[in-house]
Amino acid sequence: MILLTNYEGRCGVYKTVELLKNKVNAIRAIIEGIKLVEANPEIHTVGANSLPNLLGQLELDSAVMDGNTRRSGAVGALKGFKHPVEIAYHVMTDLEHEILVGAGAERFAKEIGAEKYINEMENTKTAWHEFLDSVLTEEQKQIFPNIRLLDVKAKPKDPDPLFDTTVYLAQDYSGRIATATSTSGWPWKYPGRLGDSPIIGAGSYADSRYGACACTHTGEMTIRAGTARSVVLYLKMGLTLSEAVHEAVMDLVDLKTGFTNAVTIHAIDNKGHYKVVALNPNKEVKYLIWHPDLDEPKIKLAEIITT
Ligand code: ASP
């Protein structure tokens, strides 16, 4: 058994560990942990009270993947629900699809009785107003939101310190490996933008035969490199976990155009190894690890690669 999460997921790890110890399957165990992160208003990058898109709305993304079946479920640009990760799970269990976005995802959420929620809280509103105040001209302020958002998009300063997502990767007592992600995405994103978190193969991937990977930070890069799937494929091709992650980092380093910034790769293999590597972070990157030899989850620092 093993659980690996990024630091943003810290408030949910005890719950997930308790469930793993009680032989709950990996996928349900990580979902229950992530639900605590989504509901926590102190965390401003996942679920309630996070930083919004350019229009001040929270459009949430989430994915789950079962490494035994390689079935997945994901939702993107979902508004008005408390637990995107639970809705993503139901996309996997109740539909013949793997991903739903926007109005369709919201209709599905209603049909399964998912809890509605106003995620936009004090922090969301204050940060958005301050942001708009700093980037809009007086003329734009008069007519907002009837302006070309495209013109605003170019102006914000890179909000890198605010980036994050929560990612959980686990292997349960039976050997089943699973991943789940949940995020509000990139602050001030253009409405409708999907990052890597709901994209299986980019932001997460699980295969109980080999291992799993999940990424945080610049989704625009991991989508292009297919990072999470690459790590698991490199494992399948016989690389060690450390080699597989470094190979995927090199694929990211090779991206010279477009929006390039930091990426953190979290990975486990099916033998109980784990590896977290941060590419070009602007600060130290923490993560949490738990396995049965540890009394409780431990905070560790990612290996850093700077180019
Ligand atoms: N990867 C997420 C995204 O691109 C954001 C993050 O992890 O900071 O939406």
Short mmCIF file of C-alpha atoms and ligand atoms in Angstrom, two decimals:
data_model
loop_
_atom_site.label_atom_id
_atom_site.label_comp_id
_atom_site.label_asym_id
_atom_site.label_seq_id
_atom_site.Cartn_x
_atom_site.Cartn_y
_atom_site.Cartn_z
CA MET A 1 0.00 0.00 0.00
CA ILE A 2 1.11 3.55 -0.64
CA LEU A 3 -0.36 7.06 -0.79
CA LEU A 4 1.35 10.01 -2.49
CA THR A 5 -0.25 13.47 -2.58
CA ASN A 6 0.92 16.98 -3.25
CA TYR A 7 1.07 19.43 -0.31
CA GLU A 8 -2.19 21.09 -1.37
CA GLY A 9 -3.90 17.79 -0.50
CA ARG A 10 -2.68 17.73 3.10
CA CYS A 11 -6.06 18.13 4.86
CA GLY A 12 -7.41 14.96 3.24
CA VAL A 13 -4.53 12.53 3.69
CA TYR A 14 -5.47 11.24 7.15
CA LYS A 15 -8.91 10.29 5.88
CA THR A 16 -7.46 8.46 2.87
CA VAL A 17 -4.88 6.62 5.01
CA GLU A 18 -7.59 5.50 7.44
CA LEU A 19 -9.66 4.16 4.54
CA LEU A 20 -6.69 2.40 2.93
CA LYS A 21 -5.87 0.77 6.28
CA ASN A 22 -9.52 -0.41 6.44
CA LYS A 23 -9.17 -2.03 3.01
CA VAL A 24 -11.35 0.46 1.19
CA ASN A 25 -10.33 0.38 -2.48
CA ALA A 26 -7.78 2.94 -3.66
CA ILE A 27 -10.19 4.89 -5.83
CA ARG A 28 -12.82 5.47 -3.12
CA ALA A 29 -10.11 6.14 -0.52
CA ILE A 30 -8.53 8.96 -2.54
CA ILE A 31 -11.91 10.47 -3.50
CA GLU A 32 -12.90 10.78 0.17
CA GLY A 33 -9.59 12.55 0.92
CA ILE A 34 -9.96 14.96 -2.00
CA LYS A 35 -13.52 15.85 -0.95
CA LEU A 36 -12.07 17.35 2.25
CA VAL A 37 -9.70 19.45 0.15
CA GLU A 38 -12.51 20.63 -2.15
CA ALA A 39 -14.62 21.70 0.82
CA ASN A 40 -11.77 23.51 2.63
CA PRO A 41 -12.11 27.29 2.12
CA GLU A 42 -8.51 27.82 3.30
CA ILE A 43 -7.22 26.19 0.11
CA HIS A 44 -7.49 28.65 -2.73
CA THR A 45 -6.70 26.43 -5.70
CA VAL A 46 -9.17 23.55 -5.28
CA GLY A 47 -12.96 23.74 -4.84
CA ALA A 48 -14.58 26.36 -2.60
CA ASN A 49 -13.11 29.86 -2.17
CA SER A 50 -10.47 29.40 -4.90
CA LEU A 51 -9.24 31.94 -7.43
CA PRO A 52 -11.64 32.38 -10.36
CA ASN A 53 -11.54 32.84 -14.13
CA LEU A 54 -11.54 36.26 -15.83
CA LEU A 55 -15.29 36.61 -15.22
CA GLY A 56 -15.00 35.89 -11.49
CA GLN A 57 -16.52 32.40 -11.84
CA LEU A 58 -15.08 29.19 -10.47
CA GLU A 59 -14.93 26.61 -13.24
CA LEU A 60 -13.69 23.42 -11.60
CA ASP A 61 -11.88 20.46 -13.18
CA SER A 62 -11.43 16.94 -11.81
CA ALA A 63 -10.55 13.41 -12.93
CA VAL A 64 -10.35 9.91 -11.49
CA MET A 65 -8.76 6.79 -12.96
CA ASP A 66 -9.00 3.16 -11.93
CA GLY A 67 -5.73 1.42 -12.80
CA ASN A 68 -7.32 -2.05 -12.80
CA THR A 69 -9.77 -1.33 -15.61
CA ARG A 70 -8.16 1.82 -17.04
CA ARG A 71 -11.65 3.37 -16.91
CA SER A 72 -11.66 7.04 -16.06
CA GLY A 73 -14.15 9.79 -15.37
CA ALA A 74 -13.63 13.52 -15.61
CA VAL A 75 -15.45 16.82 -15.47
CA GLY A 76 -14.24 20.15 -16.85
CA ALA A 77 -15.34 23.77 -16.42
CA LEU A 78 -17.99 22.66 -13.91
CA LYS A 79 -19.82 25.43 -12.05
CA GLY A 80 -21.92 25.31 -8.89
CA PHE A 81 -21.16 21.94 -7.29
CA LYS A 82 -19.28 21.10 -4.11
CA HIS A 83 -17.50 17.89 -5.12
CA PRO A 84 -16.28 17.71 -8.72
CA VAL A 85 -14.28 14.58 -7.85
CA GLU A 86 -17.45 12.68 -6.89
CA ILE A 87 -19.13 13.74 -10.13
CA ALA A 88 -16.04 12.63 -12.08
CA TYR A 89 -16.32 9.24 -10.36
CA HIS A 90 -19.95 8.94 -11.46
CA VAL A 91 -19.04 9.79 -15.06
CA MET A 92 -16.87 6.66 -14.84
CA THR A 93 -19.42 4.43 -13.11
CA ASP A 94 -22.72 5.64 -14.62
CA LEU A 95 -21.90 6.57 -18.22
CA GLU A 96 -20.27 5.14 -21.30
CA HIS A 97 -18.19 8.32 -21.54
CA GLU A 98 -14.90 9.39 -19.96
CA ILE A 99 -15.30 13.18 -19.75
CA LEU A 100 -18.09 15.76 -19.53
CA VAL A 101 -17.71 19.53 -19.60
CA GLY A 102 -19.70 22.68 -18.88
CA ALA A 103 -23.51 22.58 -19.15
CA GLY A 104 -23.59 18.84 -19.89
CA ALA A 105 -21.50 18.07 -16.79
CA GLU A 106 -23.81 20.28 -14.70
CA ARG A 107 -26.92 18.56 -16.04
CA PHE A 108 -25.39 15.16 -15.23
CA ALA A 109 -24.42 16.36 -11.74
CA LYS A 110 -28.06 17.37 -11.09
CA GLU A 111 -29.34 14.05 -12.40
CA ILE A 112 -27.16 12.07 -9.97
CA GLY A 113 -28.19 14.34 -7.07
CA ALA A 114 -24.74 15.89 -6.54
CA GLU A 115 -24.59 18.63 -3.91
CA LYS A 116 -25.00 22.12 -5.38
CA TYR A 117 -22.77 24.80 -3.91
CA ILE A 118 -21.77 28.40 -4.35
CA ASN A 119 -17.99 28.01 -4.45
CA GLU A 120 -17.33 31.73 -4.99
CA MET A 121 -16.65 33.03 -1.48
CA GLU A 122 -14.88 35.98 0.13
CA ASN A 123 -11.37 35.18 -1.13
CA THR A 124 -12.62 34.53 -4.67
CA LYS A 125 -14.43 37.86 -4.83
CA THR A 126 -11.77 40.00 -3.16
CA ALA A 127 -8.91 38.59 -5.23
CA TRP A 128 -10.91 38.96 -8.44
CA HIS A 129 -11.84 42.57 -7.75
CA GLU A 130 -8.23 43.43 -6.89
CA PHE A 131 -7.06 41.71 -10.04
CA LEU A 132 -9.58 43.50 -12.27
CA ASP A 133 -8.72 46.79 -10.65
CA SER A 134 -5.06 46.31 -11.47
CA VAL A 135 -5.49 45.23 -15.11
CA LEU A 136 -8.52 47.04 -16.54
CA THR A 137 -8.42 50.54 -17.97
CA GLU A 138 -11.01 53.04 -16.68
CA GLU A 139 -12.86 52.65 -19.97
CA GLN A 140 -12.94 48.85 -19.66
CA LYS A 141 -14.15 49.10 -16.06
CA GLN A 142 -17.18 51.15 -17.21
CA ILE A 143 -18.42 48.45 -19.58
CA PHE A 144 -17.08 45.24 -18.00
CA PRO A 145 -17.81 42.38 -18.77
CA ASN A 146 -18.72 43.63 -22.26
CA ILE A 147 -15.10 43.94 -23.35
CA ARG A 148 -12.75 41.75 -25.37
CA LEU A 149 -11.44 39.39 -22.67
CA LEU A 150 -8.64 38.59 -25.06
CA ASP A 151 -7.22 42.03 -24.39
CA VAL A 152 -7.20 41.41 -20.62
CA LYS A 153 -5.66 37.97 -20.88
CA ALA A 154 -2.32 39.34 -22.05
CA LYS A 155 -1.95 41.69 -19.13
CA PRO A 156 -1.94 39.69 -15.87
CA LYS A 157 1.39 39.02 -14.29
CA ASP A 158 2.24 35.33 -14.09
CA PRO A 159 0.36 34.18 -10.99
CA ASP A 160 2.68 31.22 -10.50
CA PRO A 161 2.77 31.30 -6.68
CA LEU A 162 -0.99 30.77 -6.75
CA PHE A 163 -0.93 27.73 -9.01
CA ASP A 164 -1.84 24.34 -7.73
CA THR A 165 -4.23 21.47 -7.86
CA THR A 166 -4.58 18.52 -5.62
CA VAL A 167 -3.35 15.16 -6.87
CA TYR A 168 -3.68 11.82 -5.06
CA LEU A 169 -2.04 8.57 -6.17
CA ALA A 170 -2.54 5.33 -4.24
CA GLN A 171 -2.06 1.60 -4.32
CA ASP A 172 -4.41 -0.34 -2.02
CA TYR A 173 -4.05 -3.67 -0.16
CA SER A 174 -5.14 -5.59 -3.29
CA GLY A 175 -2.58 -3.93 -5.59
CA ARG A 176 -5.12 -1.68 -7.30
CA ILE A 177 -3.57 1.65 -8.30
CA ALA A 178 -5.71 4.77 -8.73
CA THR A 179 -5.32 8.50 -9.30
CA ALA A 180 -7.57 11.51 -8.75
CA THR A 181 -7.18 15.25 -9.30
CA SER A 182 -9.23 18.33 -8.47
CA THR A 183 -8.53 21.99 -9.22
CA SER A 184 -9.87 25.44 -9.94
CA GLY A 185 -7.17 25.64 -12.61
CA TRP A 186 -5.17 28.67 -13.55
CA PRO A 187 -6.39 31.87 -11.86
CA TRP A 188 -7.78 34.47 -14.32
CA LYS A 189 -8.04 31.80 -17.01
CA TYR A 190 -10.08 32.52 -20.12
CA PRO A 191 -13.61 31.13 -19.53
CA GLY A 192 -13.83 27.55 -20.79
CA ARG A 193 -10.12 26.86 -20.50
CA LEU A 194 -9.35 23.29 -19.46
CA GLY A 195 -6.01 22.50 -17.89
CA ASP A 196 -4.44 19.08 -17.61
CA SER A 197 -6.27 18.05 -14.43
CA PRO A 198 -9.37 16.68 -16.23
CA ILE A 199 -7.32 15.30 -19.15
CA ILE A 200 -6.38 11.67 -18.61
CA GLY A 201 -2.87 11.03 -19.90
CA ALA A 202 -1.81 14.65 -19.34
CA GLY A 203 -2.61 15.51 -15.69
CA SER A 204 -3.00 11.94 -14.42
CA TYR A 205 -2.84 8.29 -15.43
CA ALA A 206 -3.05 4.99 -13.52
CA ASP A 207 -2.29 1.41 -14.55
CA SER A 208 -2.16 -1.19 -11.77
CA ARG A 209 0.27 -3.27 -13.87
CA TYR A 210 2.97 -0.58 -13.78
CA GLY A 211 2.24 2.52 -11.71
CA ALA A 212 0.70 5.97 -11.83
CA CYS A 213 1.56 9.60 -12.40
CA ALA A 214 -0.14 12.95 -11.70
CA CYS A 215 1.06 16.47 -12.43
CA THR A 216 0.59 19.97 -11.05
CA HIS A 217 1.26 23.51 -12.30
CA THR A 218 1.47 24.32 -16.03
CA GLY A 219 -1.20 22.12 -17.61
CA GLU A 220 -0.54 23.74 -20.98
CA MET A 221 2.79 21.85 -21.00
CA THR A 222 1.73 18.43 -19.72
CA ILE A 223 -1.17 18.36 -22.21
CA ARG A 224 1.33 18.85 -25.04
CA ALA A 225 3.77 16.24 -23.73
CA GLY A 226 1.17 13.70 -22.54
CA THR A 227 3.21 13.60 -19.35
CA ALA A 228 1.23 11.31 -17.05
CA ARG A 229 0.72 8.64 -19.71
CA SER A 230 4.38 8.95 -20.75
CA VAL A 231 5.68 8.16 -17.27
CA VAL A 232 3.56 4.99 -17.07
CA LEU A 233 4.53 4.00 -20.62
CA TYR A 234 8.22 4.53 -19.82
CA LEU A 235 7.71 2.17 -16.83
CA LYS A 236 6.11 -0.38 -19.16
CA MET A 237 9.12 -0.09 -21.47
CA GLY A 238 11.36 -1.18 -18.57
CA LEU A 239 12.71 2.09 -17.16
CA THR A 240 12.95 2.48 -13.39
CA LEU A 241 10.57 4.96 -11.77
CA SER A 242 13.34 7.52 -11.44
CA GLU A 243 14.39 7.10 -15.08
CA ALA A 244 10.76 7.26 -16.27
CA VAL A 245 10.12 10.55 -14.48
CA HIS A 246 13.40 12.07 -15.71
CA GLU A 247 12.58 11.06 -19.28
CA ALA A 248 9.19 12.80 -18.97
CA VAL A 249 10.90 15.89 -17.54
CA MET A 250 13.19 15.96 -20.58
CA ASP A 251 10.11 15.85 -22.85
CA LEU A 252 8.83 18.96 -21.04
CA VAL A 253 12.19 20.71 -21.21
CA ASP A 254 12.12 20.22 -24.98
CA LEU A 255 9.01 22.43 -25.31
CA LYS A 256 10.38 25.78 -26.39
CA THR A 257 7.25 27.66 -27.52
CA GLY A 258 3.82 28.39 -26.05
CA PHE A 259 3.23 28.92 -22.36
CA THR A 260 6.08 27.24 -20.50
CA ASN A 261 6.60 27.45 -16.77
CA ALA A 262 6.92 25.11 -13.78
CA VAL A 263 5.62 21.53 -13.66
CA THR A 264 5.75 19.03 -10.80
CA ILE A 265 5.52 15.32 -11.58
CA HIS A 266 4.32 12.89 -8.87
CA ALA A 267 4.73 9.19 -9.62
CA ILE A 268 4.56 5.73 -8.02
CA ASP A 269 5.33 2.30 -9.41
CA ASN A 270 3.63 -0.99 -8.56
CA LYS A 271 6.52 -2.03 -6.28
CA GLY A 272 6.05 0.69 -3.69
CA HIS A 273 8.57 3.24 -5.04
CA TYR A 274 7.66 6.92 -5.31
CA LYS A 275 9.26 9.93 -6.98
CA VAL A 276 8.40 13.64 -7.09
CA VAL A 277 10.34 15.99 -9.36
CA ALA A 278 9.69 19.72 -9.75
CA LEU A 279 10.82 21.37 -12.98
CA ASN A 280 11.70 25.06 -12.66
CA PRO A 281 9.71 25.83 -9.48
CA ASN A 282 10.08 29.29 -7.93
CA LYS A 283 10.05 27.87 -4.40
CA GLU A 284 10.54 24.54 -2.63
CA VAL A 285 7.88 21.97 -3.46
CA LYS A 286 6.48 19.77 -0.69
CA TYR A 287 4.56 16.53 -0.94
CA LEU A 288 3.14 13.89 1.41
CA ILE A 289 3.91 10.19 1.45
CA TRP A 290 2.43 7.37 3.48
CA HIS A 291 3.03 3.60 3.45
CA PRO A 292 2.44 0.99 6.18
CA ASP A 293 6.01 1.41 7.58
CA LEU A 294 5.15 5.02 8.53
CA ASP A 295 2.94 5.74 11.55
CA GLU A 296 1.59 8.80 9.80
CA PRO A 297 1.97 10.68 6.50
CA LYS A 298 5.34 12.39 6.13
CA ILE A 299 6.07 15.72 4.44
CA LYS A 300 9.03 15.60 2.03
CA LEU A 301 10.66 17.92 -0.50
CA ALA A 302 10.62 17.25 -4.23
CA GLU A 303 13.81 16.91 -6.23
CA ILE A 304 14.29 20.12 -8.22
CA ILE A 305 15.46 20.38 -11.81
CA THR A 306 16.17 23.86 -13.13
CA THR A 307 16.87 24.65 -16.78
N1 ASP B 1 -2.30 21.93 -13.58
C1 ASP B 1 -3.38 22.84 -13.26
C2 ASP B 1 -3.91 23.42 -14.52
O1 ASP B 1 -3.18 23.61 -15.47
C3 ASP B 1 -2.98 23.96 -12.35
C4 ASP B 1 -2.04 23.64 -11.25
O2 ASP B 1 -1.79 22.51 -10.92
O3 ASP B 1 -1.51 24.58 -10.67
O4 ASP B 1 -5.07 23.76 -14.52
#
